[in-house]
Structure formats: structure tokens, C-alpha cells
Coordinates of N, CA and C and ligand atoms in Angstrom, one line a residue:
M186 N 1.1 -1.2 -0.1 CA 0.1 0.1 0.4 C 0.9 1.0 0.1
R187 N 1.7 1.4 0.8 CA 2.6 2.4 0.8 C 3.2 2.8 -0.4
D188 N 3.4 1.8 -1.1 CA 4.2 2.1 -2.6 C 2.9 1.8 -3.6
T189 N 2.4 2.4 -3.2 CA 1.2 1.5 -4.2 C 0.3 2.8 -5.1
I190 N 0.5 3.8 -5.9 CA -0.3 5.4 -6.4 C -1.4 4.6 -7.2
L191 N -2.9 5.1 -6.8 CA -3.9 4.6 -7.2 C -4.1 5.6 -8.1
I192 N -4.7 5.1 -9.2 CA -5.0 5.6 -10.8 C -6.9 6.0 -11.0
L193 N -7.7 6.7 -11.0 CA -8.6 6.8 -11.3 C -9.0 7.3 -12.2
N194 N -10.0 6.7 -13.0 CA -10.3 7.6 -14.1 C -12.3 7.1 -14.5
G195 N -13.2 7.8 -14.9 CA -13.5 8.9 -14.3 C -14.7 8.4 -15.5
P196 N -16.6 8.9 -15.9 CA -16.6 8.4 -16.7 C -16.7 8.9 -18.1
N197 N -17.0 7.9 -19.0 CA -16.8 7.6 -20.4 C -15.2 7.6 -21.0
L198 N -14.0 7.8 -20.0 CA -12.9 7.2 -20.0 C -12.5 5.8 -20.7
N199 N -14.1 5.4 -19.9 CA -13.5 3.5 -20.7 C -13.7 3.6 -22.4
L200 N -14.0 4.8 -23.0 CA -13.9 4.9 -24.3 C -13.0 5.7 -24.8
L201 N -11.7 5.4 -24.1 CA -10.6 6.4 -24.7 C -10.9 6.2 -25.6
G202 N -9.6 6.6 -26.7 CA -9.4 5.8 -27.7 C -10.4 5.7 -28.9
Q203 N -11.3 6.0 -29.1 CA -12.7 5.6 -29.2 C -13.6 6.9 -29.5
R204 N -13.5 7.9 -28.2 CA -14.3 8.4 -28.4 C -14.0 10.2 -28.6
E205 N -14.5 10.9 -29.1 CA -14.2 12.4 -29.2 C -12.0 12.1 -29.6
P206 N -11.9 11.7 -30.5 CA -9.9 11.2 -30.7 C -9.3 12.3 -30.7
H207 N -9.7 13.8 -31.9 CA -9.4 15.2 -31.7 C -9.2 16.2 -30.4
I208 N -9.9 15.4 -29.2 CA -10.2 15.7 -28.1 C -8.8 14.8 -27.0
Y209 N -9.1 13.6 -27.2 CA -8.7 12.7 -26.0 C -7.8 11.8 -26.5
G210 N -7.5 12.2 -28.2 CA -6.7 10.6 -29.3 C -6.5 9.5 -28.9
H211 N -5.5 9.1 -29.5 CA -6.3 8.0 -30.2 C -6.1 6.4 -29.2
E212 N -5.3 7.0 -27.9 CA -5.1 5.4 -27.1 C -5.2 5.1 -26.3
T213 N -5.5 3.9 -25.8 CA -6.6 3.5 -25.7 C -6.3 3.1 -23.9
L214 N -7.1 3.8 -23.2 CA -7.0 3.4 -21.5 C -6.1 2.7 -21.0
A215 N -6.1 1.5 -22.4 CA -5.1 -0.4 -21.3 C -3.8 0.5 -21.7
D216 N -3.3 1.3 -22.7 CA -2.0 2.0 -23.5 C -2.4 2.9 -21.9
V217 N -2.7 3.2 -21.6 CA -2.2 4.3 -20.0 C -2.1 4.1 -19.6
E218 N -2.6 3.0 -18.9 CA -2.3 2.2 -18.0 C -1.1 1.3 -18.6
A219 N -0.4 0.8 -18.5 CA 0.8 0.4 -19.5 C 1.9 1.3 -19.4
R220 N 1.4 2.4 -19.5 CA 2.8 3.2 -19.5 C 3.3 3.9 -18.2
C221 N 2.0 3.8 -17.5 CA 2.1 4.1 -16.0 C 2.8 3.3 -15.4
R222 N 1.9 1.9 -15.7 CA 2.4 0.7 -15.5 C 4.7 0.2 -14.8
T223 N 5.1 1.1 -16.0 CA 6.4 0.4 -16.2 C 7.3 2.0 -16.0
L224 N 6.9 2.9 -16.0 CA 7.3 4.3 -15.8 C 7.1 3.7 -13.8
A225 N 6.3 3.3 -13.4 CA 6.1 3.5 -11.7 C 7.2 3.1 -11.1
A226 N 7.2 1.3 -12.1 CA 8.1 0.4 -11.3 C 10.1 1.1 -12.1
T227 N 9.8 1.9 -12.6 CA 11.4 2.6 -12.2 C 11.4 3.1 -11.3
F228 N 10.6 3.6 -10.5 CA 10.8 4.4 -9.4 C 9.9 3.0 -7.7
G229 N 10.3 2.3 -8.2 CA 9.9 1.2 -7.6 C 8.1 1.0 -5.9
L230 N 7.4 2.1 -7.0 CA 6.1 2.1 -7.0 C 5.0 0.8 -8.2
A231 N 3.7 0.5 -7.5 CA 3.1 0.0 -7.6 C 2.2 0.4 -8.6
I232 N 0.5 0.4 -9.4 CA 0.0 1.1 -9.9 C -1.7 -0.1 -9.6
D233 N -2.5 1.1 -8.9 CA -3.6 0.0 -9.2 C -4.6 0.6 -9.9
F234 N -4.9 0.2 -10.9 CA -6.1 1.6 -12.3 C -7.0 1.1 -12.6
H235 N -7.8 1.7 -11.7 CA -9.3 1.9 -12.0 C -9.9 2.7 -13.0
Q236 N -11.6 2.5 -13.5 CA -12.0 2.9 -13.9 C -13.6 3.0 -14.3
S237 N -14.7 4.2 -13.8 CA -16.0 3.2 -13.4 C -16.4 4.1 -13.9
N238 N -17.7 3.8 -14.0 CA -19.1 5.7 -14.6 C -19.6 5.7 -13.2
A239 N -19.7 5.1 -12.3 CA -20.3 5.5 -10.9 C -19.5 5.8 -10.3
E240 N -20.4 7.4 -9.3 CA -19.7 7.7 -8.7 C -19.5 6.8 -7.7
H241 N -19.9 6.7 -6.6 CA -19.9 5.8 -5.6 C -19.0 5.2 -6.1
Q242 N -18.8 4.2 -6.5 CA -17.7 3.8 -7.1 C -16.6 4.2 -6.9
L243 N -16.2 5.5 -7.5 CA -15.1 6.3 -7.8 C -14.6 6.9 -5.9
I244 N -15.7 6.7 -5.2 CA -16.4 7.2 -3.7 C -15.4 6.2 -2.8
D245 N -15.5 4.9 -3.3 CA -15.0 3.7 -2.0 C -13.2 3.4 -2.6
W246 N -13.8 3.9 -4.0 CA -11.6 3.4 -4.3 C -11.0 4.3 -3.1
I247 N -11.3 6.1 -3.8 CA -10.7 6.9 -3.0 C -10.5 7.2 -1.5
H248 N -12.3 5.8 -0.7 CA -11.6 5.9 0.6 C -10.6 4.8 0.9
A249 N -10.4 4.1 -0.2 CA -9.5 2.9 0.3 C -8.5 3.1 0.3
Y250 N -7.7 4.1 -0.7 CA -6.5 4.4 -0.6 C -6.1 6.2 0.2
R251 N -7.6 6.4 1.1 CA -6.4 7.8 1.1 C -6.1 7.9 2.2
V252 N -5.3 6.6 3.1 CA -4.2 6.9 4.0 C -3.2 5.7 3.9
G253 N -2.3 6.5 3.6 CA -1.1 5.1 3.9 C -0.3 4.3 2.7
S254 N -1.3 5.3 1.2 CA -0.6 4.3 -0.3 C -0.1 5.7 -0.2
A255 N 0.7 5.4 -1.9 CA 1.8 7.0 -2.1 C 1.2 8.2 -2.7
G256 N 0.3 7.9 -3.1 CA -1.4 9.0 -3.4 C -1.9 8.6 -4.5
I257 N -2.9 10.0 -5.0 CA -3.8 9.3 -6.1 C -3.8 10.2 -7.2
V258 N -3.8 9.6 -8.5 CA -4.0 10.7 -9.3 C -5.8 9.9 -9.9
I259 N -6.6 10.9 -10.3 CA -8.0 10.8 -10.0 C -7.9 11.4 -11.8
N260 N -8.4 11.6 -13.0 CA -9.5 12.0 -14.0 C -10.4 11.9 -13.7
P261 N -11.2 12.2 -12.9 CA -12.9 12.5 -12.5 C -13.4 13.0 -13.7
G262 N -13.3 12.4 -14.9 CA -14.5 12.7 -16.2 C -15.3 14.2 -15.9
A263 N -16.0 14.1 -15.9 CA -17.5 15.2 -15.9 C -17.7 15.0 -14.4
Y264 N -17.2 14.6 -13.6 CA -17.8 15.1 -12.1 C -16.8 15.2 -11.4
T265 N -15.2 16.0 -12.0 CA -14.7 17.2 -11.9 C -15.6 18.0 -11.7
H266 N -17.0 18.7 -12.1 CA -17.7 20.0 -12.6 C -18.8 19.8 -12.0
T267 N -18.9 18.8 -11.5 CA -20.4 18.7 -10.8 C -20.4 18.2 -9.0
S268 N -19.0 17.6 -9.4 CA -19.3 16.7 -7.5 C -18.6 16.8 -6.1
I269 N -20.1 17.2 -5.7 CA -19.0 18.2 -4.2 C -19.1 16.3 -3.4
A270 N -19.1 15.6 -3.5 CA -19.2 14.1 -3.0 C -17.5 13.6 -3.1
I271 N -16.9 13.5 -4.6 CA -16.1 13.0 -4.7 C -14.6 13.8 -3.7
L272 N -15.6 15.4 -4.0 CA -14.7 16.8 -2.9 C -14.9 16.7 -1.8
D273 N -15.6 16.1 -1.5 CA -15.4 15.1 -0.2 C -14.9 14.6 0.8
A274 N -14.9 13.6 0.0 CA -14.0 12.3 0.0 C -12.6 12.2 -0.6
L275 N -12.0 13.2 -1.6 CA -10.6 13.9 -1.4 C -9.9 14.8 -0.3
N276 N -11.4 15.2 0.4 CA -10.2 16.1 1.3 C -10.9 15.5 2.3
A277 N -10.8 13.5 2.1 CA -11.1 13.0 3.2 C -9.4 12.2 3.8
C278 N -8.8 12.6 2.1 CA -6.9 12.2 2.2 C -6.6 12.4 2.9
E279 N -5.0 11.7 2.9 CA -4.2 12.7 3.6 C -3.2 12.4 3.1
V280 N -2.8 11.6 1.8 CA -1.9 11.6 0.8 C -2.0 12.4 -0.5
P281 N -0.7 12.9 -1.1 CA -0.9 13.3 -2.6 C -2.3 13.4 -3.3
I282 N -2.6 14.4 -3.8 CA -3.6 14.6 -4.9 C -3.3 14.8 -6.0
I283 N -3.6 14.3 -7.4 CA -2.9 14.4 -8.7 C -4.5 14.5 -9.8
E284 N -4.8 15.9 -9.4 CA -6.0 16.2 -10.7 C -6.1 16.0 -12.6
C285 N -5.8 15.4 -12.6 CA -5.5 15.3 -14.3 C -6.5 15.2 -15.1
H286 N -6.2 16.2 -15.9 CA -7.2 16.4 -17.7 C -6.6 15.9 -19.0
I287 N -7.2 14.7 -19.4 CA -6.0 15.0 -20.6 C -6.5 16.3 -21.9
S288 N -7.2 16.3 -21.9 CA -7.4 18.1 -22.8 C -7.4 19.1 -21.7
N289 N -7.0 20.2 -22.1 CA -7.2 21.8 -21.5 C -8.5 22.2 -21.0
V290 N -9.2 21.6 -19.9 CA -10.4 22.3 -19.9 C -10.6 23.5 -20.2
H291 N -9.3 24.2 -19.7 CA -9.9 25.7 -19.8 C -10.1 26.0 -21.0
R292 N -9.6 25.4 -22.3 CA -9.6 26.2 -23.5 C -10.6 25.6 -24.0
R293 N -12.2 25.1 -23.2 CA -12.6 24.3 -24.1 C -15.1 25.2 -23.5
E294 N -15.2 24.0 -23.0 CA -16.7 25.9 -22.9 C -16.3 25.5 -21.1
A295 N -17.1 26.9 -20.9 CA -16.7 27.3 -20.0 C -17.8 26.4 -18.7
F296 N -18.0 25.6 -18.5 CA -18.4 24.3 -18.0 C -17.5 23.2 -17.4
R297 N -16.9 23.1 -18.6 CA -15.4 23.0 -17.7 C -14.8 24.0 -17.2
H298 N -14.9 24.8 -17.3 CA -13.2 25.5 -16.1 C -13.5 25.3 -14.5
H299 N -14.7 25.3 -13.6 CA -14.5 24.8 -13.1 C -14.1 23.3 -12.3
S300 N -14.0 22.9 -11.6 CA -12.7 22.2 -11.1 C -13.7 21.9 -9.3
Y301 N -14.4 21.3 -8.6 CA -14.6 21.2 -7.3 C -13.4 20.0 -6.7
V302 N -13.0 19.0 -7.9 CA -12.1 18.4 -7.3 C -10.6 19.5 -7.1
S303 N -10.9 20.5 -7.8 CA -10.0 20.8 -7.2 C -9.2 21.3 -5.9
L304 N -10.2 21.8 -5.0 CA -9.7 22.2 -3.7 C -10.1 21.3 -3.3
A305 N -9.5 20.7 -3.3 CA -8.4 19.5 -2.8 C -7.3 18.9 -3.5
A306 N -7.1 18.8 -4.7 CA -5.4 18.3 -4.9 C -4.6 18.8 -5.3
T307 N -3.7 18.4 -4.7 CA -2.5 18.7 -4.4 C -1.5 19.2 -5.4
A308 N -2.0 19.2 -6.6 CA -2.1 19.6 -8.5 C -2.7 19.1 -9.5
V309 N -2.4 19.9 -10.5 CA -3.0 19.8 -11.4 C -2.3 19.7 -12.8
M310 N -3.5 18.4 -13.5 CA -2.6 18.5 -15.1 C -3.9 18.7 -16.0
A311 N -3.5 19.6 -17.0 CA -4.6 19.8 -17.9 C -4.0 20.4 -19.4
G312 N -4.1 19.0 -20.3 CA -3.8 20.2 -21.6 C -2.7 19.1 -21.7
F313 N -1.7 18.1 -21.2 CA -0.6 17.1 -21.6 C -1.0 16.6 -22.1
G314 N -2.1 16.0 -22.8 CA -2.8 14.6 -23.3 C -2.7 13.4 -22.2
T315 N -2.4 12.0 -22.8 CA -2.1 10.8 -22.5 C -1.1 11.2 -21.1
Q316 N -0.3 11.6 -21.9 CA 1.4 12.2 -20.7 C 0.8 12.4 -19.8
G317 N 0.0 13.8 -19.2 CA -0.5 13.8 -17.8 C -0.4 13.1 -17.5
Y318 N -0.6 11.1 -17.1 CA -0.7 10.7 -16.0 C 0.5 10.4 -15.5
E319 N 1.5 9.6 -16.5 CA 3.1 9.6 -16.2 C 3.9 11.1 -15.5
L320 N 3.5 11.6 -15.8 CA 3.8 12.9 -15.7 C 3.3 12.6 -13.9
A321 N 1.8 12.8 -13.6 CA 1.4 12.4 -12.3 C 2.3 11.9 -11.4
V322 N 2.4 10.4 -11.9 CA 3.3 9.1 -11.4 C 4.3 9.7 -10.6
R323 N 5.5 10.6 -12.0 CA 6.8 11.1 -12.3 C 6.4 12.1 -10.5
H324 N 5.7 12.5 -10.4 CA 5.5 13.8 -9.3 C 5.1 12.8 -7.9
I325 N 4.7 12.1 -8.4 CA 4.3 10.8 -7.3 C 5.7 11.0 -6.0
A326 N 6.4 10.4 -6.7 CA 7.8 9.4 -7.3 C 8.9 10.6 -6.1
H327 N 8.8 11.7 -7.2 CA 8.9 13.2 -6.3 C 9.1 13.1 -5.6
L328 N 7.3 13.6 -5.3 CA 6.9 13.9 -3.6 C 7.2 13.0 -2.4
R329 N 7.7 11.6 -2.7 CA 8.4 10.6 -2.3 C 9.8 10.9 -1.4
G330 N 10.0 11.4 -2.5 CA 11.9 11.5 -2.4 C 12.5 10.5 -3.0
A331 N 11.7 9.3 -3.8 CA 12.1 8.3 -4.5 C 13.1 9.0 -5.9
R332 N 13.7 7.7 -6.2 CA 14.6 8.4 -7.7 C 15.0 7.5 -8.4
Ligands
DQA92 C1 -11.5 15.5 -18.8 C2 -12.6 16.3 -19.2 C3 -14.3 16.9 -18.7 O1 -13.9 18.1 -18.8 C4 -14.3 15.7 -19.4 O2 -15.3 15.9 -19.2 C5 -13.4 14.3 -19.8 C6 -12.3 13.9 -19.3 C7 -10.5 15.1 -19.4 O3 -9.5 14.0 -19.2 O4 -9.8 16.2 -20.8 O5 -13.9 13.3 -19.5 O6 -11.6 15.3 -17.6

């Protein structure tokens, strides 16, 4: 647990690679997972990687990693902009939280400019494409003093 990063993906991210590829790219979530695992291993870290379209499931995973894990990387999808329940779960966390968006949400529709999750996030990634997940893993490793 101490050496494990939880990477969470919210609604519609199961369709990564098929859904609006001009915005989210052609890589699948399985591709992202594989790259994160390979990178994390170089820091002696493991990855637990999950996706759900259900808010309660995301909250249950946050609860399971809120204390004692290496950190949480979360792309909450559209729940970013709506979910006080996910914010409350993240506020209960004692580990670093990296909010990660594939697209630059600030360049998109106004309703994507506000994030509840940012109120609890240690750091926020947006617009780095799927590479943002790896940058987030790298930052958690950096916070732990791992090399
Ligand atoms: C997203 C941005 C959100 O606004 C959107 O609802 C998503 C994906 C991103 O990764 O860019 O589902 O979180």
C-alpha cells in the first residue's frame, strides 16, 4: 500500500481512443495503464488502475487509498465539474492527490472551467494529453523522495 499509487478514471474514460479522438487522442486506457505501470516500476512503485462510470464506485476506491498509499491520480471526467461527493472524499485523504485532465479544460466550454476536485488537489494537470498521467506518477515519486 505504501508503495502503491491509485490511478482513477471517471465516466466515459473507458471509451478513450474511440471517444472524440480529436480531443482525447487515439490511445486507449489500457495503453495509459501499461505506460504508467512501466514508469512507476522504475521508481519502485506499483499502480492500481481503475475506471468507473459510477460516482459511488470512485468514492469507495478513494476511501480505500485515502491513508497510507503513495498517492492518488484522478481524472474524474465530467464529475470534476459536478461532484461535491468526490470532493468530500478527496478532502478526507491524507495522501497527495493529482487531478489529471487529458484536454486543456480551460480552453473548452465554460462549464469545464470550474473544478470541485481542484479544491482538494495537491496539483492539477490539464492539456498534456495522456502523458499527463505519467507526469503525475513522476510527481508522486518525486514527493516521496524516490529516484
Ligand atoms: C476530462 C475533461 C472533462 O471536462 C470531461 O468531462 C472528461 C475528460 C479530460 O480528461 O480532459 O470526461 O476530464
